[in-house]
Short mmCIF file of N, CA and C in Angstrom, two decimals:
data_model
loop_
_atom_site.label_atom_id
_atom_site.label_comp_id
_atom_site.label_asym_id
_atom_site.label_seq_id
_atom_site.Cartn_x
_atom_site.Cartn_y
_atom_site.Cartn_z
N PHE A 1 -129.31 -59.45 -263.70
CA PHE A 1 -128.51 -60.40 -262.97
C PHE A 1 -127.67 -61.18 -263.97
N LEU A 2 -126.40 -61.22 -263.75
CA LEU A 2 -125.53 -61.90 -264.70
C LEU A 2 -124.45 -62.64 -263.94
N LEU A 3 -124.31 -63.88 -264.25
CA LEU A 3 -123.22 -64.69 -263.72
C LEU A 3 -122.26 -64.94 -264.86
N HIS A 4 -121.05 -65.29 -264.52
CA HIS A 4 -120.08 -65.62 -265.56
C HIS A 4 -120.57 -66.80 -266.38
N SER A 5 -120.31 -66.76 -267.65
CA SER A 5 -120.69 -67.87 -268.51
C SER A 5 -119.51 -68.81 -268.69
N TYR A 6 -119.79 -70.07 -268.61
CA TYR A 6 -118.77 -71.09 -268.83
C TYR A 6 -119.36 -72.13 -269.76
N SER A 7 -118.56 -72.65 -270.63
CA SER A 7 -119.03 -73.79 -271.40
C SER A 7 -118.43 -75.03 -270.75
N TYR A 8 -119.19 -76.09 -270.76
CA TYR A 8 -118.73 -77.28 -270.07
C TYR A 8 -119.31 -78.50 -270.75
N SER A 9 -118.70 -79.63 -270.47
CA SER A 9 -119.18 -80.87 -271.05
C SER A 9 -119.94 -81.66 -270.00
N GLN A 10 -120.62 -82.69 -270.44
CA GLN A 10 -121.39 -83.51 -269.52
C GLN A 10 -120.47 -84.26 -268.57
N ASN A 11 -121.05 -84.57 -267.42
CA ASN A 11 -120.42 -85.42 -266.42
C ASN A 11 -119.15 -84.85 -265.80
N ILE A 12 -119.04 -83.54 -265.69
CA ILE A 12 -117.87 -82.99 -265.00
C ILE A 12 -118.04 -83.02 -263.49
N LEU A 13 -119.22 -83.44 -263.02
CA LEU A 13 -119.40 -83.54 -261.59
C LEU A 13 -118.80 -84.82 -261.03
N LYS A 14 -118.36 -85.73 -261.92
CA LYS A 14 -117.68 -86.96 -261.51
C LYS A 14 -116.48 -87.15 -262.42
N ASP A 15 -115.42 -87.72 -261.91
CA ASP A 15 -114.30 -88.04 -262.79
C ASP A 15 -114.53 -89.43 -263.39
N ASN A 16 -113.59 -89.90 -264.20
CA ASN A 16 -113.79 -91.18 -264.88
C ASN A 16 -113.77 -92.38 -263.94
N LYS A 17 -113.36 -92.18 -262.70
CA LYS A 17 -113.39 -93.25 -261.70
C LYS A 17 -114.63 -93.16 -260.83
N GLY A 18 -115.52 -92.21 -261.12
CA GLY A 18 -116.75 -92.06 -260.34
C GLY A 18 -116.57 -91.27 -259.07
N ILE A 19 -115.42 -90.62 -258.92
CA ILE A 19 -115.18 -89.81 -257.72
C ILE A 19 -115.84 -88.44 -257.93
N TYR A 20 -116.55 -88.00 -256.95
CA TYR A 20 -117.31 -86.76 -257.07
C TYR A 20 -116.39 -85.56 -256.94
N GLU A 21 -116.53 -84.69 -257.90
CA GLU A 21 -115.62 -83.56 -258.05
C GLU A 21 -116.13 -82.27 -257.43
N ILE A 22 -117.32 -82.27 -256.84
CA ILE A 22 -117.88 -81.03 -256.29
C ILE A 22 -117.07 -80.59 -255.08
N LEU A 23 -116.68 -79.31 -255.09
CA LEU A 23 -115.96 -78.73 -253.96
C LEU A 23 -116.84 -77.80 -253.15
N LYS A 24 -117.74 -77.10 -253.83
CA LYS A 24 -118.57 -76.10 -253.16
C LYS A 24 -119.82 -75.86 -254.00
N ILE A 25 -120.92 -75.57 -253.32
CA ILE A 25 -122.17 -75.21 -253.99
C ILE A 25 -122.66 -73.91 -253.39
N LYS A 26 -123.04 -73.01 -254.26
CA LYS A 26 -123.60 -71.73 -253.81
C LYS A 26 -124.92 -71.52 -254.56
N LEU A 27 -126.01 -71.42 -253.82
CA LEU A 27 -127.32 -71.20 -254.40
C LEU A 27 -127.84 -69.87 -253.88
N THR A 28 -128.12 -68.93 -254.78
CA THR A 28 -128.67 -67.64 -254.41
C THR A 28 -130.12 -67.61 -254.86
N VAL A 29 -131.01 -67.26 -253.94
CA VAL A 29 -132.43 -67.15 -254.23
C VAL A 29 -132.81 -65.68 -254.06
N VAL A 30 -133.41 -65.11 -255.12
CA VAL A 30 -133.78 -63.69 -255.11
C VAL A 30 -135.29 -63.60 -255.26
N GLU A 31 -135.93 -62.93 -254.31
CA GLU A 31 -137.35 -62.66 -254.41
C GLU A 31 -137.51 -61.23 -254.91
N ASN A 32 -138.03 -61.06 -256.11
CA ASN A 32 -138.16 -59.75 -256.73
C ASN A 32 -139.52 -59.13 -256.42
N SER A 33 -139.52 -57.82 -256.18
CA SER A 33 -140.77 -57.07 -256.01
C SER A 33 -140.50 -55.62 -256.40
N LYS A 34 -141.56 -54.84 -256.48
CA LYS A 34 -141.41 -53.42 -256.84
C LYS A 34 -140.63 -52.66 -255.78
N GLU A 35 -140.66 -53.12 -254.54
CA GLU A 35 -139.93 -52.46 -253.45
C GLU A 35 -138.43 -52.77 -253.48
N GLY A 36 -138.06 -53.80 -254.17
CA GLY A 36 -136.66 -54.22 -254.24
C GLY A 36 -136.56 -55.73 -254.26
N SER A 37 -135.38 -56.21 -254.05
CA SER A 37 -135.15 -57.65 -254.08
C SER A 37 -134.62 -58.13 -252.75
N LYS A 38 -135.08 -59.29 -252.32
CA LYS A 38 -134.59 -59.92 -251.10
C LYS A 38 -133.75 -61.12 -251.51
N TYR A 39 -132.56 -61.21 -250.95
CA TYR A 39 -131.63 -62.28 -251.29
C TYR A 39 -131.42 -63.21 -250.12
N LYS A 40 -131.24 -64.47 -250.43
CA LYS A 40 -130.69 -65.43 -249.47
C LYS A 40 -129.66 -66.23 -250.23
N ILE A 41 -128.51 -66.41 -249.62
CA ILE A 41 -127.44 -67.19 -250.23
C ILE A 41 -127.18 -68.41 -249.36
N TYR A 42 -127.21 -69.58 -249.99
CA TYR A 42 -126.96 -70.85 -249.32
C TYR A 42 -125.62 -71.35 -249.84
N SER A 43 -124.64 -71.45 -248.96
CA SER A 43 -123.29 -71.82 -249.35
C SER A 43 -122.88 -73.11 -248.63
N PHE A 44 -122.57 -74.14 -249.42
CA PHE A 44 -122.18 -75.44 -248.87
C PHE A 44 -120.77 -75.77 -249.33
N ASN A 45 -119.89 -76.10 -248.39
CA ASN A 45 -118.60 -76.65 -248.77
C ASN A 45 -118.36 -77.92 -247.98
N LYS A 46 -117.14 -78.39 -247.96
CA LYS A 46 -116.86 -79.74 -247.45
C LYS A 46 -117.34 -79.96 -246.00
N LYS A 47 -117.09 -79.02 -245.11
CA LYS A 47 -117.38 -79.28 -243.70
C LYS A 47 -118.39 -78.33 -243.06
N LYS A 48 -118.89 -77.36 -243.82
CA LYS A 48 -119.84 -76.43 -243.21
C LYS A 48 -120.73 -75.80 -244.27
N PHE A 49 -121.82 -75.25 -243.81
CA PHE A 49 -122.63 -74.45 -244.70
C PHE A 49 -123.15 -73.23 -243.95
N HIS A 50 -123.39 -72.19 -244.72
CA HIS A 50 -123.88 -70.92 -244.19
C HIS A 50 -125.08 -70.46 -245.00
N ILE A 51 -125.94 -69.70 -244.35
CA ILE A 51 -127.02 -69.01 -245.04
C ILE A 51 -126.83 -67.52 -244.74
N TYR A 52 -126.77 -66.72 -245.81
CA TYR A 52 -126.62 -65.28 -245.68
C TYR A 52 -127.87 -64.60 -246.18
N ASP A 53 -128.09 -63.37 -245.69
CA ASP A 53 -129.28 -62.62 -246.06
C ASP A 53 -128.89 -61.21 -246.45
N GLN A 54 -129.50 -60.70 -247.52
CA GLN A 54 -129.38 -59.29 -247.89
C GLN A 54 -130.77 -58.83 -248.27
N PRO A 55 -131.42 -58.06 -247.42
CA PRO A 55 -132.83 -57.77 -247.65
C PRO A 55 -133.11 -56.96 -248.92
N PHE A 56 -132.31 -55.98 -249.28
CA PHE A 56 -132.56 -55.17 -250.47
C PHE A 56 -131.27 -54.83 -251.18
N ASP A 57 -131.38 -54.51 -252.47
CA ASP A 57 -130.21 -54.10 -253.25
C ASP A 57 -129.48 -52.97 -252.55
N GLY A 58 -128.18 -52.99 -252.61
CA GLY A 58 -127.38 -51.89 -252.09
C GLY A 58 -127.02 -51.99 -250.62
N GLU A 59 -127.73 -52.82 -249.87
CA GLU A 59 -127.39 -52.97 -248.46
C GLU A 59 -126.33 -54.05 -248.32
N ILE A 60 -125.47 -53.89 -247.34
CA ILE A 60 -124.40 -54.88 -247.15
C ILE A 60 -124.99 -56.16 -246.56
N TYR A 61 -124.31 -57.25 -246.78
CA TYR A 61 -124.77 -58.52 -246.26
C TYR A 61 -124.69 -58.52 -244.75
N LYS A 62 -125.71 -59.08 -244.13
CA LYS A 62 -125.69 -59.27 -242.70
C LYS A 62 -124.80 -60.46 -242.39
N ASP A 63 -124.46 -60.61 -241.12
CA ASP A 63 -123.78 -61.83 -240.73
C ASP A 63 -124.67 -63.00 -241.09
N HIS A 64 -124.06 -64.16 -241.18
CA HIS A 64 -124.85 -65.31 -241.60
C HIS A 64 -126.03 -65.53 -240.65
N LEU A 65 -127.13 -65.94 -241.26
CA LEU A 65 -128.35 -66.21 -240.50
C LEU A 65 -128.28 -67.56 -239.81
N TYR A 66 -127.54 -68.46 -240.45
CA TYR A 66 -127.47 -69.82 -239.94
C TYR A 66 -126.15 -70.42 -240.39
N ALA A 67 -125.57 -71.24 -239.53
CA ALA A 67 -124.33 -71.92 -239.89
C ALA A 67 -124.31 -73.30 -239.25
N SER A 68 -123.75 -74.24 -239.95
CA SER A 68 -123.50 -75.56 -239.40
C SER A 68 -122.04 -75.88 -239.69
N HIS A 69 -121.27 -76.11 -238.62
CA HIS A 69 -119.85 -76.40 -238.79
C HIS A 69 -119.56 -77.89 -238.65
N LYS A 70 -120.60 -78.69 -238.45
CA LYS A 70 -120.44 -80.13 -238.33
C LYS A 70 -121.03 -80.83 -239.54
N PHE A 71 -121.18 -80.10 -240.60
CA PHE A 71 -121.80 -80.58 -241.82
C PHE A 71 -120.82 -81.46 -242.59
N ASN A 72 -121.30 -82.61 -243.05
CA ASN A 72 -120.49 -83.48 -243.89
C ASN A 72 -121.13 -83.49 -245.28
N SER A 73 -120.45 -82.92 -246.23
CA SER A 73 -121.02 -82.72 -247.56
C SER A 73 -121.00 -83.95 -248.45
N SER A 74 -120.31 -85.00 -248.07
CA SER A 74 -120.10 -86.11 -249.02
C SER A 74 -121.40 -86.71 -249.54
N LYS A 75 -122.39 -86.95 -248.69
CA LYS A 75 -123.66 -87.51 -249.16
C LYS A 75 -124.40 -86.50 -250.03
N LEU A 76 -124.49 -85.26 -249.58
CA LEU A 76 -125.19 -84.24 -250.36
C LEU A 76 -124.53 -84.07 -251.73
N PHE A 77 -123.21 -83.93 -251.78
CA PHE A 77 -122.52 -83.73 -253.05
C PHE A 77 -122.64 -84.96 -253.95
N ARG A 78 -122.62 -86.16 -253.37
CA ARG A 78 -122.80 -87.38 -254.16
C ARG A 78 -124.20 -87.40 -254.76
N ASP A 79 -125.22 -87.07 -253.96
CA ASP A 79 -126.59 -87.07 -254.47
C ASP A 79 -126.78 -85.99 -255.53
N ILE A 80 -126.19 -84.82 -255.34
CA ILE A 80 -126.30 -83.74 -256.32
C ILE A 80 -125.60 -84.14 -257.62
N SER A 81 -124.51 -84.85 -257.53
CA SER A 81 -123.78 -85.28 -258.73
C SER A 81 -124.63 -86.18 -259.61
N LYS A 82 -125.59 -86.87 -259.03
CA LYS A 82 -126.46 -87.78 -259.79
C LYS A 82 -127.58 -87.05 -260.52
N LEU A 83 -127.76 -85.76 -260.29
CA LEU A 83 -128.87 -85.01 -260.89
C LEU A 83 -128.59 -84.54 -262.32
N SER A 84 -127.39 -84.73 -262.81
CA SER A 84 -127.01 -84.31 -264.17
C SER A 84 -127.22 -82.81 -264.40
N LEU A 85 -126.91 -82.02 -263.40
CA LEU A 85 -127.04 -80.56 -263.54
C LEU A 85 -126.10 -80.01 -264.60
N ASP A 86 -125.00 -80.71 -264.85
CA ASP A 86 -124.04 -80.25 -265.84
C ASP A 86 -124.55 -80.43 -267.27
N THR A 87 -125.72 -81.04 -267.44
CA THR A 87 -126.30 -81.18 -268.78
C THR A 87 -127.29 -80.05 -269.09
N LEU A 88 -127.57 -79.20 -268.09
CA LEU A 88 -128.53 -78.10 -268.30
C LEU A 88 -127.88 -76.92 -269.01
N LYS A 89 -128.73 -76.10 -269.63
CA LYS A 89 -128.24 -74.86 -270.23
C LYS A 89 -127.81 -73.91 -269.12
N GLU A 90 -127.11 -72.85 -269.50
CA GLU A 90 -126.63 -71.88 -268.51
C GLU A 90 -127.71 -70.94 -268.02
N SER A 91 -128.76 -70.72 -268.83
CA SER A 91 -129.74 -69.71 -268.47
C SER A 91 -131.13 -70.11 -268.94
N TYR A 92 -132.13 -69.85 -268.09
CA TYR A 92 -133.52 -70.09 -268.40
C TYR A 92 -134.32 -68.87 -267.96
N TYR A 93 -135.21 -68.39 -268.82
CA TYR A 93 -135.98 -67.19 -268.52
C TYR A 93 -137.45 -67.45 -268.80
N ASN A 94 -138.30 -67.12 -267.85
CA ASN A 94 -139.74 -67.29 -267.98
C ASN A 94 -140.34 -65.97 -268.47
N ASN A 95 -140.79 -65.93 -269.71
CA ASN A 95 -141.39 -64.72 -270.28
C ASN A 95 -142.78 -64.43 -269.74
N CYS A 96 -143.36 -65.35 -268.99
CA CYS A 96 -144.68 -65.14 -268.41
C CYS A 96 -144.60 -64.29 -267.13
N THR A 97 -143.42 -64.11 -266.61
CA THR A 97 -143.24 -63.38 -265.36
C THR A 97 -142.32 -62.19 -265.61
N ASP A 98 -142.76 -61.01 -265.21
CA ASP A 98 -142.00 -59.78 -265.37
C ASP A 98 -140.67 -59.88 -264.61
N ALA A 99 -139.66 -59.22 -265.13
CA ALA A 99 -138.32 -59.26 -264.51
C ALA A 99 -138.31 -58.67 -263.11
N THR A 100 -139.27 -57.81 -262.78
CA THR A 100 -139.31 -57.20 -261.44
C THR A 100 -140.20 -57.97 -260.48
N SER A 101 -140.61 -59.16 -260.86
CA SER A 101 -141.39 -60.00 -259.96
C SER A 101 -140.90 -61.44 -260.09
N GLY A 102 -141.44 -62.29 -259.28
CA GLY A 102 -141.04 -63.70 -259.34
C GLY A 102 -139.73 -63.95 -258.60
N TYR A 103 -139.19 -65.11 -258.83
CA TYR A 103 -137.97 -65.55 -258.15
C TYR A 103 -136.87 -65.80 -259.18
N ASP A 104 -135.65 -65.45 -258.79
CA ASP A 104 -134.48 -65.81 -259.56
C ASP A 104 -133.67 -66.80 -258.74
N TYR A 105 -133.08 -67.77 -259.41
CA TYR A 105 -132.25 -68.77 -258.77
C TYR A 105 -130.92 -68.79 -259.51
N PHE A 106 -129.84 -68.60 -258.76
CA PHE A 106 -128.49 -68.65 -259.33
C PHE A 106 -127.76 -69.80 -258.65
N LEU A 107 -127.30 -70.72 -259.45
CA LEU A 107 -126.60 -71.89 -258.92
C LEU A 107 -125.18 -71.89 -259.45
N LEU A 108 -124.23 -71.99 -258.55
CA LEU A 108 -122.82 -72.11 -258.92
C LEU A 108 -122.26 -73.33 -258.21
N ILE A 109 -121.79 -74.28 -258.99
CA ILE A 109 -121.18 -75.49 -258.44
C ILE A 109 -119.71 -75.45 -258.82
N GLU A 110 -118.85 -75.37 -257.82
CA GLU A 110 -117.41 -75.38 -258.07
C GLU A 110 -116.93 -76.82 -258.04
N THR A 111 -116.19 -77.18 -259.08
CA THR A 111 -115.65 -78.54 -259.19
C THR A 111 -114.14 -78.47 -259.30
N ARG A 112 -113.51 -79.63 -259.32
CA ARG A 112 -112.06 -79.66 -259.48
C ARG A 112 -111.63 -79.20 -260.87
N SER A 113 -112.50 -79.38 -261.86
CA SER A 113 -112.11 -79.02 -263.23
C SER A 113 -112.63 -77.64 -263.64
N MET A 114 -113.92 -77.42 -263.67
CA MET A 114 -114.46 -76.11 -264.02
C MET A 114 -115.84 -75.95 -263.40
N PRO A 115 -116.25 -74.71 -263.17
CA PRO A 115 -117.54 -74.50 -262.50
C PRO A 115 -118.73 -74.73 -263.42
N VAL A 116 -119.85 -75.08 -262.81
CA VAL A 116 -121.14 -75.17 -263.49
C VAL A 116 -121.96 -74.00 -262.98
N SER A 117 -122.51 -73.22 -263.89
CA SER A 117 -123.28 -72.04 -263.53
C SER A 117 -124.63 -72.09 -264.24
N ILE A 118 -125.72 -71.95 -263.48
CA ILE A 118 -127.07 -72.00 -264.03
C ILE A 118 -127.86 -70.84 -263.44
N THR A 119 -128.56 -70.10 -264.30
CA THR A 119 -129.40 -68.98 -263.88
C THR A 119 -130.83 -69.25 -264.33
N LEU A 120 -131.78 -69.09 -263.43
CA LEU A 120 -133.18 -69.28 -263.77
C LEU A 120 -133.99 -68.07 -263.30
N HIS A 121 -134.81 -67.51 -264.19
CA HIS A 121 -135.76 -66.47 -263.77
C HIS A 121 -137.15 -67.08 -263.75
N HIS A 122 -137.66 -67.33 -262.54
CA HIS A 122 -139.00 -67.86 -262.31
C HIS A 122 -139.29 -69.02 -263.27
N TYR A 123 -138.37 -69.96 -263.33
CA TYR A 123 -138.42 -71.05 -264.30
C TYR A 123 -138.29 -72.38 -263.56
N TYR A 124 -139.16 -73.33 -263.85
CA TYR A 124 -139.11 -74.63 -263.21
C TYR A 124 -138.35 -75.63 -264.08
N ILE A 125 -137.41 -76.31 -263.45
CA ILE A 125 -136.70 -77.44 -264.06
C ILE A 125 -136.64 -78.53 -263.00
N GLU A 126 -137.00 -79.73 -263.39
CA GLU A 126 -137.09 -80.83 -262.42
C GLU A 126 -135.78 -81.06 -261.66
N GLN A 127 -134.64 -81.05 -262.36
CA GLN A 127 -133.36 -81.30 -261.67
C GLN A 127 -133.08 -80.24 -260.60
N VAL A 128 -133.44 -78.99 -260.87
CA VAL A 128 -133.24 -77.93 -259.87
C VAL A 128 -134.20 -78.14 -258.71
N GLY A 129 -135.43 -78.57 -259.00
CA GLY A 129 -136.37 -78.91 -257.93
C GLY A 129 -135.82 -80.03 -257.05
N ASP A 130 -135.22 -81.03 -257.68
CA ASP A 130 -134.61 -82.13 -256.93
C ASP A 130 -133.43 -81.64 -256.09
N LEU A 131 -132.63 -80.74 -256.65
CA LEU A 131 -131.51 -80.14 -255.90
C LEU A 131 -132.02 -79.42 -254.66
N ILE A 132 -133.04 -78.61 -254.84
CA ILE A 132 -133.58 -77.84 -253.71
C ILE A 132 -134.17 -78.78 -252.66
N SER A 133 -134.81 -79.86 -253.07
CA SER A 133 -135.31 -80.85 -252.11
C SER A 133 -134.17 -81.46 -251.30
N LEU A 134 -133.06 -81.79 -251.99
CA LEU A 134 -131.90 -82.34 -251.29
C LEU A 134 -131.33 -81.34 -250.29
N VAL A 135 -131.17 -80.10 -250.71
CA VAL A 135 -130.63 -79.05 -249.84
C VAL A 135 -131.55 -78.82 -248.65
N ASN A 136 -132.86 -78.77 -248.90
CA ASN A 136 -133.81 -78.53 -247.81
C ASN A 136 -133.74 -79.59 -246.73
N HIS A 137 -133.33 -80.78 -247.09
CA HIS A 137 -133.19 -81.87 -246.11
C HIS A 137 -132.21 -81.48 -244.99
N TYR A 138 -131.24 -80.62 -245.30
CA TYR A 138 -130.21 -80.23 -244.33
C TYR A 138 -130.52 -78.92 -243.62
N LEU A 139 -131.62 -78.27 -244.00
CA LEU A 139 -131.93 -76.94 -243.47
C LEU A 139 -133.04 -77.00 -242.43
N PRO A 140 -132.95 -76.13 -241.41
CA PRO A 140 -134.09 -75.99 -240.50
C PRO A 140 -135.30 -75.50 -241.29
N ARG A 141 -136.47 -75.84 -240.84
CA ARG A 141 -137.70 -75.51 -241.56
C ARG A 141 -137.80 -74.02 -241.90
N THR A 142 -137.41 -73.16 -240.99
CA THR A 142 -137.53 -71.71 -241.20
C THR A 142 -136.63 -71.19 -242.32
N PHE A 143 -135.63 -71.95 -242.71
CA PHE A 143 -134.70 -71.52 -243.75
C PHE A 143 -134.82 -72.33 -245.04
N GLN A 144 -135.81 -73.20 -245.11
CA GLN A 144 -135.95 -74.01 -246.32
C GLN A 144 -136.33 -73.16 -247.52
N ILE A 145 -135.91 -73.60 -248.68
CA ILE A 145 -136.07 -72.86 -249.93
C ILE A 145 -137.39 -73.26 -250.59
N GLU A 146 -138.15 -72.26 -251.00
CA GLU A 146 -139.36 -72.52 -251.77
C GLU A 146 -138.98 -72.52 -253.25
N TYR A 147 -139.49 -73.49 -253.97
CA TYR A 147 -139.24 -73.55 -255.40
C TYR A 147 -140.58 -73.68 -256.12
N LEU A 148 -140.56 -73.40 -257.38
CA LEU A 148 -141.75 -73.46 -258.20
C LEU A 148 -142.21 -74.90 -258.37
N THR A 149 -143.35 -75.09 -259.03
CA THR A 149 -143.86 -76.43 -259.30
C THR A 149 -143.95 -76.64 -260.81
N LYS A 150 -144.21 -77.86 -261.20
CA LYS A 150 -144.37 -78.19 -262.62
C LYS A 150 -145.52 -77.40 -263.24
N GLU A 151 -146.48 -77.01 -262.43
CA GLU A 151 -147.65 -76.28 -262.92
C GLU A 151 -147.34 -74.81 -263.19
N ASN A 152 -146.16 -74.34 -262.86
CA ASN A 152 -145.78 -72.95 -263.10
C ASN A 152 -145.85 -72.63 -264.59
N LYS A 153 -146.62 -71.60 -264.95
CA LYS A 153 -146.75 -71.23 -266.35
C LYS A 153 -145.44 -70.60 -266.83
N GLN A 154 -144.88 -71.14 -267.90
CA GLN A 154 -143.61 -70.61 -268.42
C GLN A 154 -143.48 -70.78 -269.93
N ASP A 155 -144.60 -70.92 -270.62
CA ASP A 155 -144.56 -71.13 -272.06
C ASP A 155 -145.04 -69.92 -272.87
N CYS A 156 -144.97 -68.72 -272.31
CA CYS A 156 -145.39 -67.52 -273.02
C CYS A 156 -144.38 -67.17 -274.10
N ASP A 157 -144.88 -66.59 -275.18
CA ASP A 157 -143.98 -66.09 -276.23
C ASP A 157 -143.27 -64.85 -275.74
N LYS A 158 -142.08 -64.63 -276.22
CA LYS A 158 -141.30 -63.45 -275.88
C LYS A 158 -142.00 -62.22 -276.44
N GLN A 159 -142.16 -61.20 -275.61
CA GLN A 159 -142.79 -59.94 -276.03
C GLN A 159 -141.72 -59.02 -276.60
N ASN A 160 -141.96 -58.41 -277.76
CA ASN A 160 -141.01 -57.48 -278.35
C ASN A 160 -141.34 -56.06 -277.97
#
């Protein structure tokens, strides 16, 4: 799994006047298994959000599973801007979990200046946990995102 790499500076989620620059957020959650990968994509923009599903690699995306067209993103985007996600590295990998198992999280935040892209393989980071909690507040229970906990083992040495 590879997303485009971008270099960015801190605080690009707000301009110098404190105006929030987020235009769109796309969070892809991948559940890996030996049978294949299950995807869910959560896409939030100014006035609506959608949840898409792709059960296995190679299959086309189904129509959205859920949509809200009365969504007002200003509070969500303001709260997400406070999480300092733009200070995180672009990629985190948990060597304790095989690449064909566990969960992958791909986060893309489009801003007025440049995108923020973060990739995690079965890796816990508090700010991402906070982001998922914020997003889950807007989702029906059946579509809420499961995230790892602080107790998730992720300090294994890289195997050669």
